[in-house]
Amino acid sequence: MGKFMTMPKLDMSMEEGIIVDWMVEKGDEIKRGDTVVEIETGKLSLEVDNPTADGTVIELYAAPGDTVKCNEPIMYIGKSGETPPPVE
């Protein structure tokens, strides 16, 4: 079973972030520590590494320009061919 990567909380006051750009696409093989997404808050813009797991990018839950609350899923990493669980 795969794992969700969530919007990280980069500082104490951060409540949400904006997806600026993805460095990966669905189907890409990634490893823990690979840079996967650039996010922006009111205070900074930062490239974020995959803290979750090695595997295949199964789903991207946000597009560039989308605002996502901290700790909400932004990506699902699993085995090739796996179906991601629904995000509620």
XYZ file of N, CA, C and O in Angstrom, residues 22-32 34-37 50 53-60 75-81:
124
model
N 5.048 21.375 -10.251
C 5.453 20.006 -9.946
C 6.730 19.688 -10.694
O 6.862 20.023 -11.870
N 7.665 19.015 -10.058
C 8.889 18.544 -10.694
C 8.744 17.095 -11.142
O 9.666 16.523 -11.696
N 7.569 16.500 -10.866
C 7.280 15.110 -11.229
C 5.941 15.050 -11.944
O 5.143 15.985 -11.878
N 5.703 13.918 -12.596
C 4.428 13.656 -13.258
C 3.926 12.284 -12.823
O 4.700 11.454 -12.332
N 2.638 12.038 -13.030
C 2.090 10.706 -12.755
C 2.892 9.684 -13.534
O 3.236 9.900 -14.688
N 3.233 8.587 -12.862
C 3.998 7.520 -13.492
C 5.493 7.592 -13.257
O 6.204 6.624 -13.508
N 5.993 8.732 -12.759
C 7.429 8.865 -12.479
C 7.822 8.018 -11.277
O 7.087 7.939 -10.292
N 8.997 7.403 -11.374
C 9.578 6.691 -10.239
C 10.362 7.713 -9.413
O 11.165 8.468 -9.968
N 10.110 7.753 -8.112
C 10.811 8.705 -7.245
C 11.341 7.998 -6.014
O 10.890 6.917 -5.662
N 12.299 8.660 -5.374
C 12.883 8.153 -4.136
C 12.694 9.193 -3.038
O 12.526 10.376 -3.312
N 12.728 8.725 -1.811
C 12.683 9.642 -0.676
C 13.845 10.621 -0.817
O 14.967 10.219 -1.107
N 13.947 13.061 -3.150
C 13.878 13.733 -4.453
C 13.027 14.991 -4.337
O 12.001 15.003 -3.647
N 13.425 16.045 -5.031
C 12.630 17.264 -5.080
C 11.413 17.004 -5.959
O 11.552 16.553 -7.096
N 10.217 17.253 -5.429
C 8.998 16.900 -6.157
C 8.068 18.068 -6.457
O 7.305 18.023 -7.415
N 8.090 19.116 -5.655
C 7.131 20.201 -5.841
C 7.713 21.518 -5.321
O 8.512 21.534 -4.387
N 10.540 14.855 -1.318
C 9.638 13.766 -0.969
C 10.077 13.173 0.374
O 11.095 12.501 0.430
N 8.132 8.157 0.751
C 8.535 6.790 0.424
C 9.064 6.711 -0.997
O 8.777 7.568 -1.815
N 9.836 5.666 -1.280
C 10.226 5.364 -2.656
C 9.012 4.761 -3.356
O 8.213 4.071 -2.728
N 8.874 5.010 -4.655
C 7.778 4.394 -5.395
C 7.443 5.160 -6.648
O 8.247 5.925 -7.181
N 6.228 4.964 -7.122
C 5.723 5.589 -8.336
C 4.710 6.662 -7.973
O 3.884 6.467 -7.079
N 4.781 7.797 -8.662
C 3.772 8.843 -8.472
C 2.476 8.314 -9.090
O 2.387 8.149 -10.305
N 1.512 8.018 -8.246
C 0.240 7.462 -8.701
C -0.765 8.576 -8.986
O -1.508 8.514 -9.951
N -0.786 9.599 -8.144
C -1.764 10.677 -8.306
C -1.209 11.987 -7.776
O -0.520 12.001 -6.759
N -1.514 13.083 -8.484
C -1.242 14.443 -8.017
C -2.606 15.056 -7.730
O -3.454 15.125 -8.614
N -0.147 14.462 -3.024
C 0.362 13.444 -3.930
C 0.214 12.074 -3.261
O 0.251 11.973 -2.034
N 0.056 11.032 -4.111
C 0.026 9.664 -3.613
C 1.142 8.893 -4.284
O 1.275 8.912 -5.509
N 1.947 8.205 -3.470
C 3.090 7.431 -3.954
C 2.824 5.968 -3.627
O 2.502 5.628 -2.484
N 2.943 5.113 -4.635
C 2.679 3.696 -4.414
C 3.413 2.834 -5.414
O 4.446 3.231 -5.958
N 2.848 1.658 -5.683
C 3.417 0.743 -6.661
C 2.750 1.002 -8.012
O 1.564 1.319 -8.071
N 3.497 0.830 -9.073
C 2.969 1.016 -10.412
C 1.700 0.192 -10.597
O 1.646 -0.975 -10.227
N 0.653 0.807 -11.124
C -0.611 0.127 -11.350
C -1.572 0.176 -10.176
O -2.731 -0.208 -10.303
